[in-house]
Amino acid sequence: MTPTPQSTAPPEGPEERDRRSVADFLRLEVTGGLMLLVAALLALILANSPLSDTYTSVRNHHLDIPWLGLNLSIGHWASDGLLAVFFFIAGIELKRELVVGQLRKPAAAALPVVAAIGGMAVPALVYVAINGAQGGSMDGWAVPMATDIAFALGVLAVVGRRLPSALRTFLLTLAIVDDLIAIIIIAVFFASGLNLWALLGSVAGLALFGFLHHRGVRGWYIYVPLALIIWGLMYNSGVHATIAGVAIGMLLRTTTKPGEHEAPAEHIGHIVHPWSAGLCVPLFALFAAGVTVSGDTFADMIHEPEALGVTLGLVLGKIIGIFGATWLLATFTKAALHPTLKWLDILGAAMLAGIGFTVSLLIAELAFAGTPHLEEHVKVAVLLGSLIAAVGASVLLTARGRAHERAGTPLD
């Protein structure tokens, strides 16, 4: 009898096991959505409590880093700095999908890609139509375009356990394309006071990062300082600093070389994801979602085309855009739904994509930076639209899960 080979690795201690358990918990899609929800609720409670002045004072307190040329409030550190980590993970997901995932197969990617485009174009048109008719500000046209990938997948993980896995693939691909378009919009339309030398310095830093990475140079002590310099230069260039996170994520190699157990992008993403889901994104939500809400707020919003355009864009625009684009493509081309999916499943996914939250809040801050009153009301509209979308999608997808269970639909 051949003896079982023994592992030469030292046994894990209790602290190491606890650390790994916490990290694995934070990687769960349910956890990411739950952390976002808790942070947003805490922000709303603080902003509408006797502690509101303290909350606002902390959010507006400035922290200065002279060697990076930065003097930002804590709120801006969260949106420009911590959120760059979220966009770094998004960059890794984009690269993986483009190289080894759904997006490398045009036939398989056609439906979710077209759905994503429709799901961004129609909400923007809804916003423009409402504000054009009522004389509102056009600055917020991009706010209802975004889908919060973490929140949407978190909700789907809770209510979609009896749904075919093809629906998650459809929503994930759609959300990744949505992120890509949102990133381009932020880079192109929300750049301010372009500093060409800082931008060139950031691009040079990205080139150096890519060169070292693809030459096999290792060591976090090289890449982390370099990433901070790239981020600082990107911020000073006038391009939104989160773009640096996306660019760095997309530079990582997603394929393995001989002798490698996993690709660098997979390995680094696995390490960074718990920090993004458990710390960076919730802290952004904590400082971004803290808006004053009262009966007067909603009364004012009814008469504000900006808030109305955002809410209807997220709730109705996403449904019309995603479901309509998917149906048109499937009807008039050879593209077809996955055999396990029905049109009601796609309707549920379209409703779920109306959860704008993280990126919508960010774009609201950028679009209405000069009008705090509108910024606050548009943020309330984002939260309201996302809540309506999440509840509606949860009800429909729960019912669809039961229908699939009764029909014996295979999950894979």
CSV table of N, CA, C and O in Angstrom, one decimal, residues 236-297:
chain,number,residue,atom,x,y,z
A,236,ASN,N,-3.7,64.7,-10.6
A,236,ASN,CA,-3.3,66.0,-10.9
A,236,ASN,C,-3.4,66.3,-12.4
A,236,ASN,O,-3.3,67.5,-12.8
A,237,SER,N,-3.6,65.3,-13.2
A,237,SER,CA,-3.8,65.6,-14.7
A,237,SER,C,-5.1,66.1,-15.0
A,237,SER,O,-5.3,66.7,-16.1
A,238,GLY,N,-6.1,66.0,-14.1
A,238,GLY,CA,-7.4,66.4,-14.4
A,238,GLY,C,-8.4,65.3,-14.7
A,238,GLY,O,-9.6,65.5,-14.8
A,239,VAL,N,-7.8,64.1,-15.1
A,239,VAL,CA,-8.6,62.9,-15.4
A,239,VAL,C,-8.9,62.3,-14.0
A,239,VAL,O,-8.1,62.3,-13.1
A,240,HIS,N,-10.2,61.8,-13.9
A,240,HIS,CA,-10.5,61.3,-12.6
A,240,HIS,C,-9.6,60.1,-12.2
A,240,HIS,O,-9.3,59.2,-12.9
A,241,ALA,N,-9.1,60.2,-10.9
A,241,ALA,CA,-8.1,59.3,-10.4
A,241,ALA,C,-8.4,57.8,-10.5
A,241,ALA,O,-7.6,57.0,-10.5
A,242,THR,N,-9.7,57.5,-10.4
A,242,THR,CA,-10.1,56.1,-10.5
A,242,THR,C,-9.7,55.4,-11.8
A,242,THR,O,-9.6,54.2,-11.8
A,243,ILE,N,-9.5,56.2,-12.8
A,243,ILE,CA,-9.1,55.7,-14.1
A,243,ILE,C,-7.8,55.0,-14.0
A,243,ILE,O,-7.5,54.0,-14.7
A,244,ALA,N,-6.9,55.5,-13.1
A,244,ALA,CA,-5.6,54.8,-12.8
A,244,ALA,C,-5.8,53.4,-12.3
A,244,ALA,O,-5.1,52.5,-12.7
A,245,GLY,N,-6.8,53.2,-11.4
A,245,GLY,CA,-7.1,51.9,-10.9
A,245,GLY,C,-7.5,50.9,-12.0
A,245,GLY,O,-7.0,49.8,-12.1
A,246,VAL,N,-8.4,51.4,-12.9
A,246,VAL,CA,-8.8,50.5,-14.0
A,246,VAL,C,-7.6,50.2,-14.9
A,246,VAL,O,-7.4,49.0,-15.3
A,247,ALA,N,-6.8,51.2,-15.3
A,247,ALA,CA,-5.6,51.0,-16.2
A,247,ALA,C,-4.6,50.0,-15.6
A,247,ALA,O,-4.2,49.1,-16.3
A,248,ILE,N,-4.3,50.1,-14.3
A,248,ILE,CA,-3.4,49.2,-13.7
A,248,ILE,C,-4.0,47.8,-13.7
A,248,ILE,O,-3.3,46.8,-13.9
A,249,GLY,N,-5.3,47.6,-13.3
A,249,GLY,CA,-5.9,46.3,-13.3
A,249,GLY,C,-5.8,45.6,-14.7
A,249,GLY,O,-5.6,44.4,-14.8
A,250,MET,N,-6.0,46.4,-15.8
A,250,MET,CA,-6.0,45.8,-17.1
A,250,MET,C,-4.6,45.5,-17.6
A,250,MET,O,-4.5,44.8,-18.6
A,251,LEU,N,-3.6,46.0,-16.9
A,251,LEU,CA,-2.2,45.7,-17.3
A,251,LEU,C,-1.8,44.3,-16.8
A,251,LEU,O,-0.9,43.7,-17.3
A,252,LEU,N,-2.5,43.8,-15.8
A,252,LEU,CA,-2.1,42.5,-15.2
A,252,LEU,C,-2.4,41.3,-16.2
A,252,LEU,O,-3.4,41.3,-16.8
A,253,ARG,N,-1.5,40.4,-16.2
A,253,ARG,CA,-1.6,39.2,-17.1
A,253,ARG,C,-2.7,38.3,-16.5
A,253,ARG,O,-2.7,37.9,-15.4
A,254,THR,N,-3.6,37.9,-17.4
A,254,THR,CA,-4.7,37.0,-17.1
A,254,THR,C,-4.5,35.5,-17.5
A,254,THR,O,-5.4,34.7,-17.3
A,255,THR,N,-3.4,35.3,-18.2
A,255,THR,CA,-3.1,33.9,-18.6
A,255,THR,C,-1.9,33.4,-17.9
A,255,THR,O,-1.0,34.1,-17.4
A,256,THR,N,-1.9,32.1,-17.7
A,256,THR,CA,-0.8,31.4,-16.9
A,256,THR,C,0.4,31.1,-17.8
A,256,THR,O,0.2,30.8,-19.0
A,257,LYS,N,1.6,31.1,-17.3
A,257,LYS,CA,2.8,30.6,-17.9
A,257,LYS,C,3.1,29.2,-17.4
A,257,LYS,O,2.6,28.8,-16.3
A,258,PRO,N,3.9,28.4,-18.1
A,258,PRO,CA,4.3,27.1,-17.6
A,258,PRO,C,4.8,27.2,-16.1
A,258,PRO,O,5.7,28.0,-15.8
A,259,GLY,N,4.3,26.3,-15.3
A,259,GLY,CA,4.8,26.3,-13.9
A,259,GLY,C,4.0,27.2,-13.0
A,259,GLY,O,4.1,27.1,-11.7
A,260,GLU,N,3.1,28.0,-13.5
A,260,GLU,CA,2.2,28.9,-12.7
A,260,GLU,C,0.9,28.2,-12.3
A,260,GLU,O,0.3,27.6,-13.2
A,261,HIS,N,0.5,28.3,-11.1
A,261,HIS,CA,-0.7,27.7,-10.6
A,261,HIS,C,-1.9,28.6,-11.0
A,261,HIS,O,-3.0,28.1,-11.4
A,262,GLU,N,-1.7,29.9,-11.0
A,262,GLU,CA,-2.8,30.8,-11.4
A,262,GLU,C,-2.1,32.1,-12.0
A,262,GLU,O,-1.0,32.4,-11.7
A,263,ALA,N,-2.9,32.8,-12.8
A,263,ALA,CA,-2.4,34.0,-13.5
A,263,ALA,C,-2.2,35.1,-12.4
A,263,ALA,O,-2.9,35.1,-11.4
A,264,PRO,N,-1.3,36.0,-12.7
A,264,PRO,CA,-1.1,37.1,-11.7
A,264,PRO,C,-2.3,37.9,-11.4
A,264,PRO,O,-2.6,38.3,-10.3
A,265,ALA,N,-3.1,38.2,-12.5
A,265,ALA,CA,-4.4,38.9,-12.2
A,265,ALA,C,-5.3,38.2,-11.3
A,265,ALA,O,-5.9,38.8,-10.4
A,266,GLU,N,-5.4,36.9,-11.4
A,266,GLU,CA,-6.2,36.1,-10.5
A,266,GLU,C,-5.7,36.1,-9.1
A,266,GLU,O,-6.5,36.3,-8.1
A,267,HIS,N,-4.4,36.0,-9.0
A,267,HIS,CA,-3.7,36.0,-7.6
A,267,HIS,C,-3.9,37.3,-6.9
A,267,HIS,O,-4.3,37.4,-5.8
A,268,ILE,N,-3.6,38.4,-7.6
A,268,ILE,CA,-3.6,39.7,-7.0
A,268,ILE,C,-5.1,40.1,-6.7
A,268,ILE,O,-5.4,40.7,-5.7
A,269,GLY,N,-6.0,39.8,-7.7
A,269,GLY,CA,-7.4,40.1,-7.5
A,269,GLY,C,-7.9,39.4,-6.2
A,269,GLY,O,-8.7,39.9,-5.5
A,270,HIS,N,-7.5,38.1,-6.0
A,270,HIS,CA,-7.9,37.3,-4.9
A,270,HIS,C,-7.5,38.0,-3.6
A,270,HIS,O,-8.2,37.9,-2.6
A,271,ILE,N,-6.3,38.6,-3.6
A,271,ILE,CA,-5.8,39.3,-2.4
A,271,ILE,C,-6.5,40.6,-2.1
A,271,ILE,O,-6.8,40.9,-1.0
A,272,VAL,N,-6.7,41.4,-3.2
A,272,VAL,CA,-7.2,42.7,-3.0
A,272,VAL,C,-8.7,42.8,-2.9
A,272,VAL,O,-9.2,43.7,-2.2
A,273,HIS,N,-9.4,41.8,-3.4
A,273,HIS,CA,-10.9,41.9,-3.4
A,273,HIS,C,-11.5,42.0,-2.0
A,273,HIS,O,-12.4,42.8,-1.9
A,274,PRO,N,-11.0,41.3,-1.0
A,274,PRO,CA,-11.6,41.5,0.3
A,274,PRO,C,-11.4,42.9,0.8
A,274,PRO,O,-12.3,43.5,1.5
A,275,TRP,N,-10.3,43.6,0.5
A,275,TRP,CA,-10.1,45.0,0.9
A,275,TRP,C,-11.1,45.9,0.2
A,275,TRP,O,-11.6,46.9,0.8
A,276,SER,N,-11.3,45.6,-1.1
A,276,SER,CA,-12.2,46.4,-1.9
A,276,SER,C,-13.7,46.3,-1.3
A,276,SER,O,-14.4,47.2,-1.1
A,277,ALA,N,-14.1,45.0,-1.2
A,277,ALA,CA,-15.5,44.7,-0.8
A,277,ALA,C,-15.8,45.1,0.7
A,277,ALA,O,-16.9,45.5,1.0
A,278,GLY,N,-14.7,44.8,1.5
A,278,GLY,CA,-15.0,45.0,3.0
A,278,GLY,C,-14.6,46.3,3.5
A,278,GLY,O,-15.0,46.6,4.7
A,279,LEU,N,-13.8,47.1,2.8
A,279,LEU,CA,-13.3,48.4,3.4
A,279,LEU,C,-13.5,49.5,2.4
A,279,LEU,O,-14.2,50.5,2.7
A,280,CYS,N,-12.9,49.5,1.2
A,280,CYS,CA,-12.9,50.6,0.3
A,280,CYS,C,-14.3,51.1,-0.2
A,280,CYS,O,-14.6,52.2,0.0
A,281,VAL,N,-15.1,50.1,-0.7
A,281,VAL,CA,-16.4,50.5,-1.3
A,281,VAL,C,-17.3,50.9,-0.1
A,281,VAL,O,-18.1,51.9,-0.2
A,282,PRO,N,-17.4,50.1,1.0
A,282,PRO,CA,-18.3,50.6,2.1
A,282,PRO,C,-17.9,52.0,2.6
A,282,PRO,O,-18.8,52.7,3.0
A,283,LEU,N,-16.6,52.3,2.7
A,283,LEU,CA,-16.2,53.6,3.2
A,283,LEU,C,-16.6,54.7,2.2
A,283,LEU,O,-17.1,55.8,2.6
A,284,PHE,N,-16.5,54.4,0.9
A,284,PHE,CA,-17.0,55.4,-0.1
A,284,PHE,C,-18.5,55.6,0.1
A,284,PHE,O,-19.0,56.7,0.2
A,285,ALA,N,-19.3,54.5,0.3
A,285,ALA,CA,-20.7,54.6,0.5
A,285,ALA,C,-21.0,55.4,1.8
A,285,ALA,O,-22.0,56.2,1.8
A,286,LEU,N,-20.2,55.2,2.8
A,286,LEU,CA,-20.5,55.8,4.1
A,286,LEU,C,-20.4,57.3,3.9
A,286,LEU,O,-21.2,58.1,4.6
A,287,PHE,N,-19.5,57.8,3.1
A,287,PHE,CA,-19.3,59.3,2.9
A,287,PHE,C,-20.1,59.8,1.8
A,287,PHE,O,-20.4,61.0,1.7
A,288,ALA,N,-20.5,59.0,0.8
A,288,ALA,CA,-21.2,59.5,-0.4
A,288,ALA,C,-22.7,59.4,-0.2
A,288,ALA,O,-23.4,60.2,-0.8
A,289,ALA,N,-23.2,58.5,0.6
A,289,ALA,CA,-24.7,58.3,0.7
A,289,ALA,C,-25.3,59.1,1.9
A,289,ALA,O,-26.5,59.0,2.1
A,290,GLY,N,-24.5,59.8,2.6
A,290,GLY,CA,-25.0,60.6,3.7
A,290,GLY,C,-25.7,61.9,3.3
A,290,GLY,O,-25.1,62.9,3.3
A,291,VAL,N,-27.0,61.8,2.9
A,291,VAL,CA,-27.8,62.9,2.5
A,291,VAL,C,-29.0,63.1,3.4
A,291,VAL,O,-29.5,62.1,4.0
A,292,THR,N,-29.4,64.3,3.6
A,292,THR,CA,-30.5,64.6,4.4
A,292,THR,C,-31.8,64.3,3.7
A,292,THR,O,-32.1,64.7,2.6
A,293,VAL,N,-32.6,63.5,4.4
A,293,VAL,CA,-33.9,63.0,3.8
A,293,VAL,C,-35.0,63.3,4.7
A,293,VAL,O,-35.0,63.0,5.9
A,294,SER,N,-36.1,64.0,4.2
A,294,SER,CA,-37.3,64.3,4.9
A,294,SER,C,-38.5,64.3,4.0
A,294,SER,O,-38.3,64.2,2.8
A,295,GLY,N,-39.6,64.6,4.6
A,295,GLY,CA,-40.8,64.7,3.7
A,295,GLY,C,-40.6,65.9,2.7
A,295,GLY,O,-41.1,65.8,1.6
A,296,ASP,N,-40.0,67.0,3.2
A,296,ASP,CA,-39.8,68.1,2.3
A,296,ASP,C,-38.8,67.7,1.2
A,296,ASP,O,-38.9,68.3,0.1
A,297,THR,N,-37.8,66.9,1.5
A,297,THR,CA,-36.9,66.4,0.4
A,297,THR,C,-37.7,65.8,-0.7
A,297,THR,O,-37.5,66.2,-1.9
